[in-house]
Amino acid sequence: MSAPDQFSENQMPLFEGQELLFTGPKGGELSYVKDHRQRLHHRFAEGGARGMPDYELLELVLFRSLLKCDVKPVARRLIDTFSDINGVISARPEHLAKVRGVGDLVITDLKILEATSHRMARARVMQKDVLSSWDALINYCHTAMSHGDTEVFRCLFLDRKNVLIADEELGRGTVDHVPVYPREVMRRALELNASALILVHNHPSGDPTPSKSDISMTLTMESAAQSLGLTLHDHLIIGKSREVSMRSDGYL
């Protein structure tokens, strides 16, 4: 149910920043808003996230940012704008602010959620044998990079047992290009005493198909690594819903 079009004298809308709050006769939230929140909380407590669409999970988050308003329309506008809940929490603050009903509190809470999800995904691969935790690594890369609107290049540094010892962002570029400097990557590998590398970058277009420059850079990086006795395990290109392994696809 959406907010009513007309309000009585005791149900006038109040504004707090960009957010519209509705109050009842004694200054409390309208009953339909309170009842809706209680129903969603109960469903989540009973069955978890299973069966709940993205916009309802997002509502549960927004309940804490927007204390008294009907958050369902805000959640739907966010999903419509950014496709799914991952797209919402990964969106840049200036883009989130353009969505009607989204103010500083909502943006801050979404960015906290994003940082938490990154930390959780990263914890599943740090200090572990990456080659035997490949699915967790792919999940981490998608969580961190699949919804970026500019290309980002990062390098995963591994020790001689293929344990991930460092994950570092080494370049940030434009919508279709990111500068990569093999000499800087190799210098950092030597500083960390790494034995192997995995390169990762995203394609904001959503299509992870390697470009000619992606292939050329990868071969240059492999040659530089071999000259220093390092192993380049793979170069992953992250798209919106899938990834390309340049090792699996025969480029390495």
mmCIF file of N, CA, C and O in Angstrom, residues 82-117:
data_model
loop_
_atom_site.group_PDB
_atom_site.id
_atom_site.type_symbol
_atom_site.label_atom_id
_atom_site.label_comp_id
_atom_site.label_asym_id
_atom_site.label_seq_id
_atom_site.Cartn_x
_atom_site.Cartn_y
_atom_site.Cartn_z
ATOM 1 N N PHE A 82 19.118 0.697 -10.057
ATOM 2 C CA PHE A 82 20.418 0.016 -10.026
ATOM 3 C C PHE A 82 20.318 -1.503 -10.229
ATOM 4 O O PHE A 82 21.290 -2.219 -9.968
ATOM 5 N N SER A 83 19.164 -1.987 -10.656
ATOM 6 C CA SER A 83 18.962 -3.378 -11.112
ATOM 7 C C SER A 83 18.757 -4.401 -9.999
ATOM 8 O O SER A 83 17.844 -5.219 -10.064
ATOM 9 N N ASP A 84 19.624 -4.419 -8.982
ATOM 10 C CA ASP A 84 19.494 -5.404 -7.913
ATOM 11 C C ASP A 84 20.139 -4.852 -6.654
ATOM 12 O O ASP A 84 20.690 -3.753 -6.650
ATOM 13 N N ILE A 85 20.092 -5.625 -5.571
ATOM 14 C CA ILE A 85 20.563 -5.110 -4.282
ATOM 15 C C ILE A 85 22.076 -4.887 -4.289
ATOM 16 O O ILE A 85 22.584 -3.961 -3.655
ATOM 17 N N ASN A 86 22.802 -5.716 -5.048
ATOM 18 C CA ASN A 86 24.241 -5.512 -5.170
ATOM 19 C C ASN A 86 24.525 -4.188 -5.878
ATOM 20 O O ASN A 86 25.400 -3.429 -5.476
ATOM 21 N N GLY A 87 23.758 -3.917 -6.923
ATOM 22 C CA GLY A 87 23.925 -2.655 -7.633
ATOM 23 C C GLY A 87 23.611 -1.461 -6.760
ATOM 24 O O GLY A 87 24.260 -0.415 -6.866
ATOM 25 N N VAL A 88 22.619 -1.613 -5.880
ATOM 26 C CA VAL A 88 22.246 -0.512 -4.987
ATOM 27 C C VAL A 88 23.370 -0.200 -4.002
ATOM 28 O O VAL A 88 23.801 0.939 -3.864
ATOM 29 N N ILE A 89 23.839 -1.221 -3.301
ATOM 30 C CA ILE A 89 24.833 -0.942 -2.262
ATOM 31 C C ILE A 89 26.189 -0.587 -2.860
ATOM 32 O O ILE A 89 27.019 0.028 -2.188
ATOM 33 N N SER A 90 26.418 -0.950 -4.133
ATOM 34 C CA SER A 90 27.687 -0.633 -4.784
ATOM 35 C C SER A 90 27.667 0.720 -5.493
ATOM 36 O O SER A 90 28.712 1.202 -5.930
ATOM 37 N N ALA A 91 26.493 1.313 -5.616
ATOM 38 C CA ALA A 91 26.381 2.569 -6.370
ATOM 39 C C ALA A 91 27.134 3.703 -5.682
ATOM 40 O O ALA A 91 27.239 3.744 -4.449
ATOM 41 N N ARG A 92 27.649 4.612 -6.478
ATOM 42 C CA ARG A 92 28.366 5.753 -5.926
ATOM 43 C C ARG A 92 27.391 6.678 -5.202
ATOM 44 O O ARG A 92 26.230 6.828 -5.610
ATOM 45 N N PRO A 93 27.826 7.310 -4.110
ATOM 46 C CA PRO A 93 26.933 8.174 -3.325
ATOM 47 C C PRO A 93 26.234 9.246 -4.147
ATOM 48 O O PRO A 93 25.041 9.508 -3.940
ATOM 49 N N GLU A 94 26.951 9.855 -5.090
ATOM 50 C CA GLU A 94 26.328 10.914 -5.888
ATOM 51 C C GLU A 94 25.218 10.374 -6.790
ATOM 52 O O GLU A 94 24.278 11.101 -7.136
ATOM 53 N N HIS A 95 25.320 9.094 -7.171
ATOM 54 C CA HIS A 95 24.258 8.486 -7.968
ATOM 55 C C HIS A 95 23.071 8.102 -7.085
ATOM 56 O O HIS A 95 21.917 8.269 -7.491
ATOM 57 N N LEU A 96 23.348 7.598 -5.896
ATOM 58 C CA LEU A 96 22.275 7.276 -4.960
ATOM 59 C C LEU A 96 21.466 8.518 -4.605
ATOM 60 O O LEU A 96 20.244 8.472 -4.492
ATOM 61 N N ALA A 97 22.155 9.645 -4.434
ATOM 62 C CA ALA A 97 21.493 10.884 -4.012
ATOM 63 C C ALA A 97 20.488 11.397 -5.033
ATOM 64 O O ALA A 97 19.619 12.212 -4.694
ATOM 65 N N LYS A 98 20.579 10.917 -6.262
ATOM 66 C CA LYS A 98 19.645 11.358 -7.303
ATOM 67 C C LYS A 98 18.301 10.641 -7.228
ATOM 68 O O LYS A 98 17.345 11.037 -7.892
ATOM 69 N N VAL A 99 18.229 9.579 -6.428
ATOM 70 C CA VAL A 99 16.990 8.815 -6.293
ATOM 71 C C VAL A 99 16.093 9.493 -5.267
ATOM 72 O O VAL A 99 16.523 9.757 -4.137
ATOM 73 N N ARG A 100 14.870 9.776 -5.629
ATOM 74 C CA ARG A 100 13.951 10.479 -4.743
ATOM 75 C C ARG A 100 13.743 9.695 -3.448
ATOM 76 O O ARG A 100 13.475 8.503 -3.470
ATOM 77 N N GLY A 101 13.881 10.366 -2.324
ATOM 78 C CA GLY A 101 13.717 9.746 -1.018
ATOM 79 C C GLY A 101 15.011 9.310 -0.378
ATOM 80 O O GLY A 101 15.021 8.863 0.771
ATOM 81 N N VAL A 102 16.120 9.416 -1.100
ATOM 82 C CA VAL A 102 17.416 8.978 -0.571
ATOM 83 C C VAL A 102 18.211 10.189 -0.091
ATOM 84 O O VAL A 102 18.517 11.089 -0.874
ATOM 85 N N GLY A 103 18.510 10.209 1.192
ATOM 86 C CA GLY A 103 19.302 11.277 1.788
ATOM 87 C C GLY A 103 20.590 10.742 2.384
ATOM 88 O O GLY A 103 20.976 9.593 2.158
ATOM 89 N N ASP A 104 21.242 11.557 3.191
ATOM 90 C CA ASP A 104 22.548 11.203 3.738
ATOM 91 C C ASP A 104 22.506 9.953 4.618
ATOM 92 O O ASP A 104 23.437 9.135 4.593
ATOM 93 N N LEU A 105 21.444 9.795 5.416
ATOM 94 C CA LEU A 105 21.366 8.626 6.292
ATOM 95 C C LEU A 105 21.288 7.329 5.494
ATOM 96 O O LEU A 105 21.948 6.341 5.826
ATOM 97 N N VAL A 106 20.471 7.331 4.456
ATOM 98 C CA VAL A 106 20.347 6.145 3.613
ATOM 99 C C VAL A 106 21.672 5.828 2.945
ATOM 100 O O VAL A 106 22.132 4.672 2.931
ATOM 101 N N ILE A 107 22.328 6.838 2.383
ATOM 102 C CA ILE A 107 23.606 6.625 1.693
ATOM 103 C C ILE A 107 24.646 6.070 2.649
ATOM 104 O O ILE A 107 25.362 5.112 2.325
ATOM 105 N N THR A 108 24.726 6.639 3.845
ATOM 106 C CA THR A 108 25.705 6.152 4.829
ATOM 107 C C THR A 108 25.449 4.698 5.185
ATOM 108 O O THR A 108 26.373 3.877 5.218
ATOM 109 N N ASP A 109 24.187 4.339 5.442
ATOM 110 C CA ASP A 109 23.878 2.955 5.812
ATOM 111 C C ASP A 109 24.170 1.982 4.675
ATOM 112 O O ASP A 109 24.649 0.859 4.902
ATOM 113 N N LEU A 110 23.894 2.396 3.431
ATOM 114 C CA LEU A 110 24.190 1.529 2.294
ATOM 115 C C LEU A 110 25.689 1.343 2.119
ATOM 116 O O LEU A 110 26.164 0.246 1.779
ATOM 117 N N LYS A 111 26.462 2.389 2.344
ATOM 118 C CA LYS A 111 27.913 2.279 2.213
ATOM 119 C C LYS A 111 28.512 1.429 3.342
ATOM 120 O O LYS A 111 29.505 0.721 3.133
ATOM 121 N N ILE A 112 27.907 1.475 4.523
ATOM 122 C CA ILE A 112 28.339 0.580 5.610
ATOM 123 C C ILE A 112 28.068 -0.868 5.217
ATOM 124 O O ILE A 112 28.905 -1.758 5.427
ATOM 125 N N LEU A 113 26.891 -1.104 4.631
ATOM 126 C CA LEU A 113 26.544 -2.454 4.183
ATOM 127 C C LEU A 113 27.506 -2.935 3.105
ATOM 128 O O LEU A 113 27.939 -4.101 3.109
ATOM 129 N N GLU A 114 27.868 -2.037 2.190
ATOM 130 C CA GLU A 114 28.817 -2.403 1.137
ATOM 131 C C GLU A 114 30.172 -2.777 1.731
ATOM 132 O O GLU A 114 30.764 -3.811 1.376
ATOM 133 N N ALA A 115 30.681 -1.947 2.638
ATOM 134 C CA ALA A 115 31.984 -2.223 3.251
ATOM 135 C C ALA A 115 31.966 -3.549 4.009
ATOM 136 O O ALA A 115 32.935 -4.319 3.974
ATOM 137 N N THR A 116 30.852 -3.820 4.693
ATOM 138 C CA THR A 116 30.731 -5.073 5.446
ATOM 139 C C THR A 116 30.735 -6.282 4.516
ATOM 140 O O THR A 116 31.411 -7.285 4.781
ATOM 141 N N SER A 117 29.997 -6.191 3.406
ATOM 142 C CA SER A 117 29.952 -7.315 2.467
ATOM 143 C C SER A 117 31.317 -7.572 1.854
ATOM 144 O O SER A 117 31.716 -8.728 1.657
#
